[in-house]
Amino acid sequence: MKLASLALASLSLAALAVPASAETVKIGLQPWLGYGPLWIADQKGFFKENGVDVQLINFTWDQDVAAALASGNIQVISAATNTVILNMNNGVDLKAFMIMDGSTTADAVLAGKDVATITDLKGKSVAYEKGSTSDLLINYALNSNGLTLADVEAVPIAAADAGLALIAGRVDVAVTYEPYISAALAQGPEFKVLYTAGEKPGLISDVLAAETSFIAGNQQDLVGIIKAWDEAVTFLRDNPEEGGKIIADAVGSPIEEFNTAFAGVHLYDRAENDAALKGEFQATVEEIGSIMQQANPDEVKTLPTGETFFDLTALSAAAQ
């Protein structure tokens, strides 16, 4: 979820064709808790109840997801919104068909005692993972406060290690996500949250996406996936203990850490998808594209629109 690119450009996907239909729809995903309802839908039989045969394929690295999609071994991907934008710029004929989740406090900018606000970042060292959702968040936070990356000392580092660099005193500020946020804050009262993804709903978010040829030829399967997701979100809300354990086990997190981290993530059910996709989320997608283009103009040459980013045909059908 956290890397911004599936590195699909070099795979020449334009020459590849996804089959018009698939007996089993294979969904690629990584151990991010925002994807949790997929595991619930699988274990509770919601996919089968909605007439779709789904196999969840777990990956550790984005490049492995890329290779699997390119080879046709998976048909649907769980991906960050900015990931989809970048891959569209890399020539992948990809569209999102449903919002999965949005981070509120599960992605954040952290600081020690010498930094009180985002405007204090000028001249400070900032650890963040380039090309990741952390990259997107720090760019948005700076831009919203009249600064850019040129105003800070960028320290490229894996998001998993950014908090450790802050704790060790190697940097002034760290951009990371849960469970690393909670781990850093637990080290003492001098560490604090400066800014979270909640400042801009939808900025750090995930969607289900597929190549347009697959979407066009497999509407019934996509409707089944959306309905199963909706049931899984409802199940989790009604049965937080059982549903939480399914997700925690899937992502390899102790249930205590999971509960803290999950409080910073909002899952979108089908009705919430309908509401957000009346234009609000599409506008956010366009803003995300602009931020990405400003930060990486050589990689992001084409800005997305709501129409080019989403295919909402299956979502509309799922509401019937």
Coordinates of C-alpha atoms in Angstrom, one line a residue:
M1 CA 0.0 0.0 0.0
K2 CA 2.7 2.5 0.9
L3 CA 4.9 2.6 -2.1
A4 CA 3.7 5.0 -4.7
S5 CA 4.7 3.0 -7.8
L6 CA 4.2 -0.5 -9.0
A7 CA 7.0 0.1 -11.4
L8 CA 4.9 -1.1 -14.3
A9 CA 6.3 1.2 -16.9
S10 CA 9.1 -1.1 -17.9
L11 CA 6.7 -4.1 -18.3
S12 CA 5.1 -2.7 -21.4
L13 CA 1.6 -3.5 -20.3
A14 CA 0.1 -1.9 -23.3
A15 CA 1.0 -5.0 -25.2
L16 CA -0.7 -7.3 -22.6
A17 CA -4.3 -8.2 -22.5
V18 CA -6.3 -9.4 -19.5
P19 CA -8.7 -12.2 -20.4
A20 CA -12.3 -11.0 -21.0
S21 CA -13.5 -13.0 -18.0
A22 CA -12.0 -15.1 -15.3
E23 CA -13.5 -18.1 -13.4
T24 CA -11.5 -17.0 -10.3
V25 CA -10.8 -13.4 -9.7
K26 CA -7.4 -13.0 -8.1
I27 CA -6.9 -9.9 -6.0
G28 CA -3.3 -8.8 -5.1
L29 CA -2.8 -7.2 -1.8
Q30 CA -0.2 -6.4 0.9
P31 CA -0.4 -6.6 4.7
W32 CA -2.1 -3.2 5.2
L33 CA -4.9 -3.1 7.7
G34 CA -7.0 -0.9 5.4
Y35 CA -7.4 -4.0 3.2
G36 CA -8.8 -5.9 6.1
P37 CA -12.4 -6.4 4.9
L38 CA -11.0 -8.5 2.0
W39 CA -9.8 -11.1 4.4
I40 CA -13.0 -10.9 6.4
A41 CA -15.0 -11.4 3.1
D42 CA -12.9 -14.4 2.3
Q43 CA -13.1 -16.1 5.7
K44 CA -16.8 -15.4 6.2
G45 CA -17.8 -16.6 2.7
F46 CA -19.1 -13.2 1.6
F47 CA -17.5 -13.5 -1.9
K48 CA -19.2 -16.8 -2.6
E49 CA -22.5 -15.6 -1.3
N50 CA -22.3 -12.8 -3.8
G51 CA -21.6 -15.1 -6.7
V52 CA -17.9 -14.4 -7.2
D53 CA -15.0 -16.8 -6.8
V54 CA -12.1 -14.7 -5.3
Q55 CA -8.6 -15.7 -4.4
L56 CA -6.5 -13.3 -2.3
I57 CA -2.9 -13.3 -3.3
N58 CA -0.6 -11.8 -0.7
F59 CA 2.6 -9.9 -1.6
T60 CA 5.4 -8.2 0.3
W61 CA 6.7 -5.9 -2.4
D62 CA 4.9 -3.7 -5.0
Q63 CA 7.1 -4.9 -7.8
D64 CA 5.8 -8.4 -7.2
V65 CA 2.2 -7.2 -7.5
A66 CA 3.3 -5.5 -10.7
A67 CA 4.8 -8.6 -12.2
A68 CA 1.7 -10.7 -11.2
L69 CA -0.7 -8.1 -12.9
A70 CA 1.5 -7.9 -16.0
S71 CA 1.5 -11.7 -16.4
G72 CA -2.2 -12.0 -15.8
N73 CA -1.8 -14.0 -12.6
I74 CA -3.9 -11.4 -10.8
Q75 CA -6.8 -9.4 -12.2
V76 CA -7.4 -6.8 -9.4
I77 CA -5.1 -4.8 -7.2
S78 CA -5.5 -3.1 -3.9
A79 CA -3.5 0.1 -4.3
A80 CA -2.9 3.6 -3.0
T81 CA -4.6 6.3 -4.9
N82 CA -1.3 7.9 -5.8
T83 CA 0.0 4.5 -7.0
V84 CA -2.8 4.3 -9.5
I85 CA -2.1 7.9 -10.7
L86 CA 1.6 7.1 -11.2
N87 CA 0.9 3.9 -13.1
M88 CA -1.6 5.7 -15.3
N89 CA 1.2 8.1 -16.2
N90 CA 3.4 5.0 -16.9
G91 CA 1.0 4.0 -19.6
V92 CA -1.0 1.4 -17.7
D93 CA -4.6 1.3 -18.8
L94 CA -5.8 1.1 -15.2
K95 CA -8.9 2.4 -13.4
A96 CA -10.2 2.3 -9.9
F97 CA -13.7 1.0 -9.3
M98 CA -14.2 1.4 -5.5
I99 CA -12.7 3.3 -2.6
M100 CA -11.4 1.0 0.2
D101 CA -10.1 3.2 2.9
G102 CA -8.7 6.5 3.9
S103 CA -6.1 7.3 6.5
T104 CA -6.9 9.8 9.2
T105 CA -4.3 9.6 11.9
A106 CA -2.6 6.4 10.7
D107 CA -0.2 8.5 8.6
A108 CA 1.5 11.4 10.3
V109 CA 4.4 13.9 10.5
L110 CA 6.2 13.4 13.8
A111 CA 8.6 15.7 15.6
G112 CA 10.7 16.1 18.7
K113 CA 10.6 19.0 21.2
D114 CA 12.4 21.6 19.0
V115 CA 9.7 21.6 16.3
A116 CA 6.2 22.9 17.2
T117 CA 4.5 23.5 13.8
I118 CA 4.9 22.6 10.1
T119 CA 6.2 26.2 9.5
D120 CA 9.0 25.4 11.9
L121 CA 10.3 22.7 9.4
K122 CA 12.2 25.3 7.3
G123 CA 15.9 24.2 7.5
K124 CA 15.1 21.1 9.5
S125 CA 16.0 17.5 8.6
V126 CA 12.9 15.5 7.5
A127 CA 13.0 11.7 7.2
Y128 CA 10.5 10.2 4.7
E129 CA 10.3 7.5 2.2
K130 CA 10.6 8.9 -1.3
G131 CA 7.8 7.9 -3.7
S132 CA 5.6 6.7 -0.9
T133 CA 2.4 8.0 0.7
S134 CA 4.8 9.6 3.3
D135 CA 6.2 11.6 0.3
L136 CA 2.7 12.7 -0.6
L137 CA 1.8 13.7 3.0
I138 CA 4.9 15.8 3.6
N139 CA 4.5 17.6 0.3
Y140 CA 0.9 18.4 1.1
A141 CA 1.7 19.5 4.6
L142 CA 4.5 21.8 3.4
N143 CA 2.5 23.3 0.5
S144 CA -0.5 24.0 2.8
N145 CA 1.9 26.0 5.0
G146 CA 3.6 28.0 2.3
L147 CA 6.7 25.8 2.1
T148 CA 8.1 23.2 -0.3
L149 CA 10.6 20.3 -0.1
A150 CA 13.3 22.8 -1.1
D151 CA 12.8 24.5 2.3
V152 CA 13.8 21.4 4.3
E153 CA 16.7 19.0 4.4
A154 CA 15.2 15.8 2.9
V155 CA 16.5 12.6 4.4
P156 CA 15.3 9.6 2.2
I157 CA 14.7 6.6 4.4
A158 CA 12.2 3.8 4.6
A159 CA 9.0 4.7 6.4
A160 CA 9.5 1.8 8.8
D161 CA 12.8 3.4 9.9
A162 CA 11.9 7.1 9.9
G163 CA 10.5 7.0 13.4
L164 CA 13.7 5.3 14.6
A165 CA 15.8 8.0 13.1
L166 CA 13.7 10.6 15.0
I167 CA 14.0 8.8 18.3
A168 CA 17.8 8.4 17.8
G169 CA 18.1 12.1 17.2
R170 CA 19.4 11.7 13.7
V171 CA 16.6 13.9 12.2
D172 CA 14.3 16.6 13.4
V173 CA 11.1 15.3 11.8
A174 CA 9.9 11.9 10.6
V175 CA 7.0 11.0 8.3
T176 CA 5.6 7.5 8.8
Y177 CA 2.5 5.4 9.4
E178 CA 1.1 3.0 12.0
P179 CA 2.3 1.0 13.8
Y180 CA 5.5 3.1 13.7
I181 CA 3.7 6.2 14.8
S182 CA 2.6 4.7 18.1
A183 CA 6.0 3.1 18.6
A184 CA 7.7 6.5 18.3
L185 CA 5.3 8.3 20.5
A186 CA 5.7 5.7 23.2
Q187 CA 9.4 6.6 23.6
G188 CA 8.6 9.8 25.5
P189 CA 6.5 12.9 25.8
E190 CA 9.0 15.0 23.8
F191 CA 7.8 13.2 20.6
K192 CA 4.5 14.5 19.1
V193 CA 2.3 14.5 16.1
L194 CA 2.6 17.7 14.0
Y195 CA 0.3 16.8 11.1
T196 CA -1.9 13.9 10.0
A197 CA -3.5 12.7 6.8
G198 CA -6.8 13.6 8.5
E199 CA -6.1 17.2 7.5
K200 CA -7.1 16.3 4.0
P201 CA -9.6 13.4 3.8
G202 CA -8.8 11.1 0.9
L203 CA -5.2 12.3 0.5
I204 CA -3.9 9.0 1.8
S205 CA -6.3 6.4 0.5
D206 CA -6.6 3.1 -1.2
V207 CA -8.8 1.8 -4.0
L208 CA -9.5 -1.4 -5.8
A209 CA -8.4 -1.1 -9.4
A210 CA -8.1 -3.2 -12.6
E211 CA -7.2 -2.8 -16.2
T212 CA -10.1 -1.3 -18.2
S213 CA -10.4 -4.4 -20.4
F214 CA -11.0 -6.6 -17.3
I215 CA -13.5 -4.1 -15.9
A216 CA -15.5 -4.0 -19.1
G217 CA -15.6 -7.8 -19.4
N218 CA -16.2 -8.7 -15.8
Q219 CA -18.9 -6.4 -14.4
Q220 CA -20.8 -9.1 -12.6
D221 CA -17.7 -10.2 -10.7
L222 CA -16.9 -6.7 -9.7
V223 CA -20.4 -6.1 -8.4
G224 CA -20.0 -9.3 -6.3
I225 CA -16.6 -8.0 -4.9
I226 CA -18.2 -4.6 -4.0
K227 CA -21.1 -6.2 -2.3
A228 CA -18.9 -8.7 -0.4
W229 CA -16.7 -5.8 0.7
D230 CA -19.7 -3.9 1.9
E231 CA -20.9 -6.9 4.0
A232 CA -17.4 -7.3 5.4
V233 CA -17.2 -3.7 6.5
T234 CA -20.6 -4.1 8.2
F235 CA -19.5 -7.3 9.9
L236 CA -16.4 -5.6 11.3
R237 CA -18.4 -2.7 12.7
D238 CA -20.9 -5.1 14.3
N239 CA -18.3 -7.6 15.4
P240 CA -15.1 -5.6 16.1
E241 CA -13.5 -8.3 18.2
E242 CA -13.9 -11.1 15.7
G243 CA -13.4 -9.0 12.6
G244 CA -10.4 -7.3 14.2
K245 CA -8.7 -10.6 15.0
I246 CA -9.1 -11.8 11.4
I247 CA -7.4 -8.6 10.1
A248 CA -4.7 -8.6 12.8
D249 CA -3.8 -12.2 12.0
A250 CA -3.7 -11.4 8.3
V251 CA -1.3 -8.5 8.7
G252 CA 0.7 -10.2 11.4
S253 CA 0.0 -7.6 14.1
P254 CA -0.7 -8.2 17.8
I255 CA -4.4 -7.3 18.4
E256 CA -3.4 -4.6 20.9
E257 CA -1.2 -2.8 18.3
F258 CA -3.9 -3.4 15.7
N259 CA -6.6 -1.7 17.7
T260 CA -4.4 1.4 18.1
A261 CA -3.5 1.6 14.5
F262 CA -6.9 0.8 13.2
A263 CA -8.4 3.8 15.0
G264 CA -6.6 6.0 12.4
V265 CA -8.2 4.4 9.4
H266 CA -11.7 4.9 7.9
L267 CA -13.2 2.1 5.8
Y268 CA -15.7 3.0 3.1
D269 CA -18.7 0.9 2.8
R270 CA -20.8 1.0 -0.4
A271 CA -23.0 3.8 0.7
E272 CA -20.0 5.9 1.7
N273 CA -18.5 5.2 -1.6
D274 CA -21.6 6.5 -3.3
A275 CA -21.5 9.7 -1.2
A276 CA -17.8 10.4 -1.6
L277 CA -17.9 9.7 -5.3
K278 CA -20.5 12.3 -6.1
G279 CA -17.5 14.6 -6.8
E280 CA -15.7 15.1 -3.5
F281 CA -13.3 12.3 -3.8
Q282 CA -12.7 12.9 -7.5
A283 CA -11.6 16.5 -6.7
T284 CA -9.2 15.1 -4.1
V285 CA -7.7 12.7 -6.7
E286 CA -7.1 15.7 -9.0
E287 CA -5.4 17.5 -6.1
I288 CA -3.2 14.5 -5.3
G289 CA -2.2 14.4 -9.0
S290 CA -1.2 18.1 -8.8
I291 CA 0.9 17.6 -5.7
M292 CA 2.6 14.6 -7.3
Q293 CA 3.3 16.5 -10.5
Q294 CA 4.8 19.4 -8.6
A295 CA 7.1 17.1 -6.7
N296 CA 8.0 14.8 -9.6
P297 CA 7.2 16.6 -12.9
D298 CA 9.2 14.1 -14.9
E299 CA 7.2 11.2 -13.7
V300 CA 3.7 12.7 -13.5
K301 CA 3.0 14.5 -16.8
T302 CA -0.7 13.8 -17.1
L303 CA -3.1 14.8 -14.3
P304 CA -6.0 12.5 -13.6
T305 CA -9.7 13.6 -13.7
G306 CA -12.5 11.8 -12.0
E307 CA -13.6 10.4 -15.3
T308 CA -10.1 9.0 -16.2
F309 CA -9.4 7.7 -12.7
F310 CA -12.6 5.9 -12.0
D311 CA -15.0 3.5 -13.6
L312 CA -18.1 3.5 -11.4
T313 CA -20.3 1.3 -13.5
A314 CA -20.0 -1.7 -11.1
L315 CA -20.4 0.5 -8.0
S316 CA -23.7 1.9 -9.4
A317 CA -24.9 -1.6 -10.3
A318 CA -24.1 -2.9 -6.8
A319 CA -26.5 -0.3 -5.3
Q320 CA -29.4 -1.8 -7.2

